[in-house]
Short mmCIF file of C-alpha atoms in Angstrom, two decimals:
data_model
loop_
_atom_site.label_atom_id
_atom_site.label_comp_id
_atom_site.label_asym_id
_atom_site.label_seq_id
_atom_site.Cartn_x
_atom_site.Cartn_y
_atom_site.Cartn_z
CA MET A 168 0.06 -0.13 -0.05
CA ARG A 169 1.49 3.42 -1.13
CA ARG A 170 1.51 6.12 1.61
CA ARG A 171 -0.78 8.98 0.88
CA VAL A 172 0.50 12.42 0.64
CA CYS A 173 -1.88 15.41 0.79
CA TYR A 174 -0.28 18.13 -1.30
CA VAL A 175 -1.02 21.79 -0.49
CA HIS A 176 -0.10 23.76 -3.61
CA GLY A 177 1.12 27.38 -3.72
CA LEU A 178 0.36 30.27 -6.01
CA ASN A 179 0.07 29.81 -9.57
CA SER A 180 0.07 26.12 -9.19
CA GLY A 181 -2.18 23.22 -8.39
CA VAL A 182 -2.27 19.54 -7.05
CA ARG A 183 -0.94 17.94 -10.25
CA CYS A 184 1.97 20.45 -10.46
CA PRO A 185 5.73 19.34 -11.11
CA LYS A 186 6.35 19.06 -7.46
CA ALA A 187 3.50 16.77 -6.78
CA THR A 188 4.30 14.71 -9.92
CA LYS A 189 7.92 14.12 -8.61
CA ILE A 190 6.42 12.93 -5.12
CA GLU A 191 4.22 10.63 -7.00
CA ALA A 192 7.09 9.26 -8.94
CA GLY A 193 8.69 8.46 -5.75
CA GLY A 194 6.22 5.71 -5.01
CA TYR A 195 3.63 7.94 -2.97
CA GLU A 196 0.03 8.61 -3.70
CA VAL A 197 -0.58 12.14 -4.06
CA VAL A 198 -3.98 13.67 -3.27
CA GLY A 199 -5.32 17.04 -2.38
CA VAL A 200 -7.74 20.04 -3.48
CA ASP A 201 -7.24 22.85 -5.80
CA MET A 202 -7.79 26.03 -3.72
CA ASP A 203 -8.38 28.36 -6.70
CA ILE A 204 -5.85 31.08 -4.98
CA ASN A 205 -5.25 33.21 -8.08
CA ALA A 206 -8.83 33.83 -8.78
CA ARG A 207 -9.34 34.70 -5.00
CA VAL A 208 -6.43 36.80 -5.18
CA ARG A 209 -7.62 38.79 -8.30
CA ARG A 210 -10.91 39.48 -6.69
CA ALA A 211 -9.37 40.57 -3.47
CA ARG A 212 -7.27 43.07 -5.56
CA HIS A 213 -10.42 44.20 -7.33
CA LEU A 214 -12.20 44.86 -4.16
CA THR A 215 -9.05 46.59 -2.72
CA VAL A 216 -8.98 49.14 -5.62
CA LEU A 217 -12.63 49.86 -5.47
CA GLY A 218 -12.69 50.38 -1.69
CA THR A 219 -9.61 52.41 -1.81
CA GLY A 220 -10.55 54.74 -4.65
CA GLY A 221 -14.09 55.24 -3.28
CA VAL A 222 -12.90 56.12 0.00
CA GLY A 223 -10.12 58.50 -1.17
CA ALA A 224 -12.70 60.25 -3.48
CA ALA A 225 -15.04 60.59 -0.65
CA VAL A 226 -12.44 62.13 1.70
CA ALA A 227 -11.19 64.62 -1.11
CA VAL A 228 -14.69 65.88 -1.67
CA ALA A 229 -15.60 66.30 1.97
CA THR A 230 -12.26 67.93 2.62
CA TRP A 231 -12.63 70.46 -0.26
CA TYR A 232 -16.12 71.18 0.66
CA ALA A 233 -15.24 72.03 4.23
CA LEU A 234 -12.20 73.98 3.56
CA ARG A 235 -12.65 75.06 0.00
CA SER A 236 -9.05 74.04 -0.73
CA ALA A 237 -8.56 71.67 -3.58
CA PRO A 238 -4.67 71.04 -2.59
CA LEU A 239 -5.77 69.87 0.98
CA GLY A 240 -8.71 67.81 -0.44
CA ALA A 241 -6.30 66.06 -2.85
CA ALA A 242 -3.72 65.42 0.05
CA ALA A 243 -6.43 64.34 2.35
CA GLY A 244 -7.83 61.96 -0.41
CA VAL A 245 -4.44 60.42 -1.06
CA VAL A 246 -3.60 59.96 2.48
CA SER A 247 -6.86 58.17 3.20
CA ALA A 248 -6.60 56.17 0.40
CA LEU A 249 -3.23 54.90 1.18
CA VAL A 250 -4.40 53.90 5.00
CA VAL A 251 -7.45 52.32 3.62
CA TRP A 252 -5.40 50.37 1.00
CA ARG A 253 -3.40 48.69 3.61
CA ARG A 254 -6.27 47.93 5.73
CA VAL A 255 -8.25 46.59 3.01
CA LYS A 256 -5.54 44.50 1.57
CA GLU A 257 -4.63 42.89 5.16
CA ALA A 258 -8.32 42.12 5.60
CA LEU A 259 -8.63 40.54 2.30
CA THR A 260 -5.41 38.55 2.50
CA ALA A 261 -6.49 37.17 5.78
CA ARG A 262 -9.92 36.16 4.12
CA VAL A 263 -8.17 34.39 1.24
CA PHE A 264 -5.92 32.77 3.79
CA GLU A 265 -8.63 31.47 5.93
CA ARG A 266 -10.69 30.09 3.14
CA CYS A 267 -7.65 28.12 1.98
CA VAL A 268 -7.04 26.80 5.56
CA ALA A 269 -10.65 25.84 5.86
CA GLU A 270 -10.61 23.94 2.62
CA GLN A 271 -7.46 22.00 3.64
CA VAL A 272 -8.72 21.23 7.04
CA ALA A 273 -11.80 19.54 5.28
CA ALA A 274 -9.41 17.91 2.91
CA VAL A 275 -7.28 16.15 5.54
CA ARG A 276 -10.18 14.95 7.46
CA ARG A 277 -11.59 13.40 4.16
CA LEU A 278 -8.64 12.28 2.58
CA GLN A 279 -6.77 10.71 5.61
CA PRO A 280 -3.22 11.15 4.40
CA HIS A 281 -0.13 9.87 6.07
CA VAL A 282 1.88 12.97 5.20
CA VAL A 283 1.07 16.68 4.52
CA VAL A 284 3.46 18.55 2.12
CA GLY A 285 2.90 22.38 1.48
CA SER A 286 4.79 24.43 -0.97
CA SER A 287 5.39 28.28 -0.59
CA PHE A 288 1.91 29.79 0.17
CA GLY A 289 0.53 26.26 0.54
CA GLY A 290 3.35 25.72 3.08
CA ALA A 291 1.85 28.57 5.00
CA VAL A 292 -1.48 26.91 4.96
CA ALA A 293 -0.11 23.45 5.94
CA ALA A 294 1.73 25.15 8.80
CA GLU A 295 -1.45 26.76 10.05
CA LEU A 296 -3.06 23.23 9.97
CA VAL A 297 -0.44 22.15 12.49
CA ARG A 298 -0.77 25.35 14.45
CA ARG A 299 -4.52 24.75 14.72
CA ARG A 300 -4.17 20.91 15.71
CA ALA A 301 -6.06 20.20 12.44
CA TRP A 302 -3.21 18.02 11.58
CA CYS A 303 -0.66 16.62 14.02
CA GLY A 304 1.01 13.82 11.58
CA ALA A 305 4.16 14.14 9.67
CA THR A 306 4.50 17.60 7.78
CA VAL A 307 6.94 18.60 4.91
CA LEU A 308 7.11 22.38 4.44
CA LEU A 309 8.73 23.28 1.07
CA CYS A 310 10.09 27.17 1.18
CA PRO A 311 6.97 27.83 3.37
CA ALA A 312 5.69 31.44 3.15
CA LEU A 313 4.27 31.53 6.57
CA GLU A 314 6.13 34.70 7.66
CA LEU A 315 5.37 36.67 4.45
CA VAL A 316 1.66 35.48 4.72
CA TYR A 317 1.41 36.69 8.39
CA ALA A 318 2.97 40.07 7.32
CA GLY A 319 0.46 40.29 4.62
CA MET A 320 -2.47 39.98 7.15
CA GLY A 321 -0.82 42.72 9.22
CA GLY A 322 0.24 40.34 11.83
CA THR A 323 3.43 38.33 13.11
CA LEU A 324 4.12 35.00 14.39
CA ASP A 325 4.39 34.33 17.94
CA TRP A 326 8.17 33.50 17.77
CA SER A 327 8.38 32.18 21.11
CA ASP A 328 6.33 29.28 19.98
CA PRO A 329 5.48 29.26 16.12
CA PHE A 330 3.33 26.36 15.96
CA ALA A 331 1.53 27.38 19.05
CA GLY A 332 2.33 24.34 21.43
CA ALA A 333 1.44 21.60 18.70
CA THR A 334 2.96 18.20 18.95
CA ALA A 335 4.11 17.47 15.64
CA ARG A 336 7.08 16.45 13.40
CA VAL A 337 7.92 19.13 10.85
CA VAL A 338 10.51 18.86 8.08
CA VAL A 339 11.41 22.17 6.35
CA VAL A 340 13.05 22.12 2.96
CA HIS A 341 14.35 25.39 1.43
CA GLY A 342 16.61 26.44 -1.45
CA THR A 343 19.31 28.76 -0.46
CA ALA A 344 18.85 30.87 -3.54
CA ASP A 345 15.06 31.20 -3.45
CA ALA A 346 14.17 34.74 -4.47
CA THR A 347 10.45 34.61 -3.37
CA VAL A 348 11.04 33.38 0.13
CA PRO A 349 14.20 34.01 1.94
CA VAL A 350 15.71 30.95 2.98
CA GLU A 351 16.40 32.85 6.41
CA HIS A 352 12.51 32.59 7.10
CA SER A 353 12.73 28.84 7.28
CA ALA A 354 16.03 29.06 9.24
CA ARG A 355 14.32 31.36 11.80
CA LEU A 356 11.10 29.13 12.05
CA VAL A 357 12.91 26.13 12.80
CA ARG A 358 15.22 27.82 15.39
CA ALA A 359 12.18 29.20 17.12
CA CYS A 360 10.87 25.64 17.65
CA ASP A 361 13.82 24.75 20.05
CA GLY A 362 12.35 23.96 23.47
CA THR A 363 8.73 23.80 22.24
CA HIS A 364 6.61 20.70 21.63
CA THR A 365 7.29 20.77 17.90
CA ARG A 366 10.18 18.92 16.45
CA ALA A 367 11.55 20.82 13.33
CA THR A 368 14.49 20.22 11.14
CA LEU A 369 15.72 22.60 8.42
CA HIS A 370 17.31 20.93 5.09
CA THR A 371 18.79 23.54 2.67
CA ILE A 372 19.47 22.75 -0.99
CA ASP A 373 22.47 24.90 -2.22
CA GLY A 374 21.61 27.09 -5.25
CA ALA A 375 18.08 26.17 -5.44
#
């Protein structure tokens, strides 16, 4: 009987991506669900632009009406738009992430894998499954974007215990030349697990 791997894909990817195919070629059964991340990100960006533009215009008009000053109105509109842009973007990023996590929680319950493998954004989702005790089995994180995702939501990890006390075995694999997710993020994640219930190890691939 082949061991079953639940593959959690990243952006611009899917369950049948080259990484998953290579895992399958190694003798594993690869299962999972496509999260349609790109469509969700596009919708989130569209809503961000609409919300930011609307608020900025409203503030500009209100300021001009109150002060009868076009320059002040324009400045107020730009500042308001920038503030709203950041807050809306963070909220929508959190919404996309939460939906993806919920889908993967349902997937691991239904598919009953032996191992969960997550790549990049999917690595952040897989790590979150461990953090929330939705999955406590063997976990492999490929260049996990956990730190980047939390920053995108306007938050930060609890570096005193990044997996929130979960008892789990986590293997992190990261290329030293990764231009999207710095390898130091994975090194910091693994170091922070020292002294916690999570056993984490880091394997780096030179030049990848």
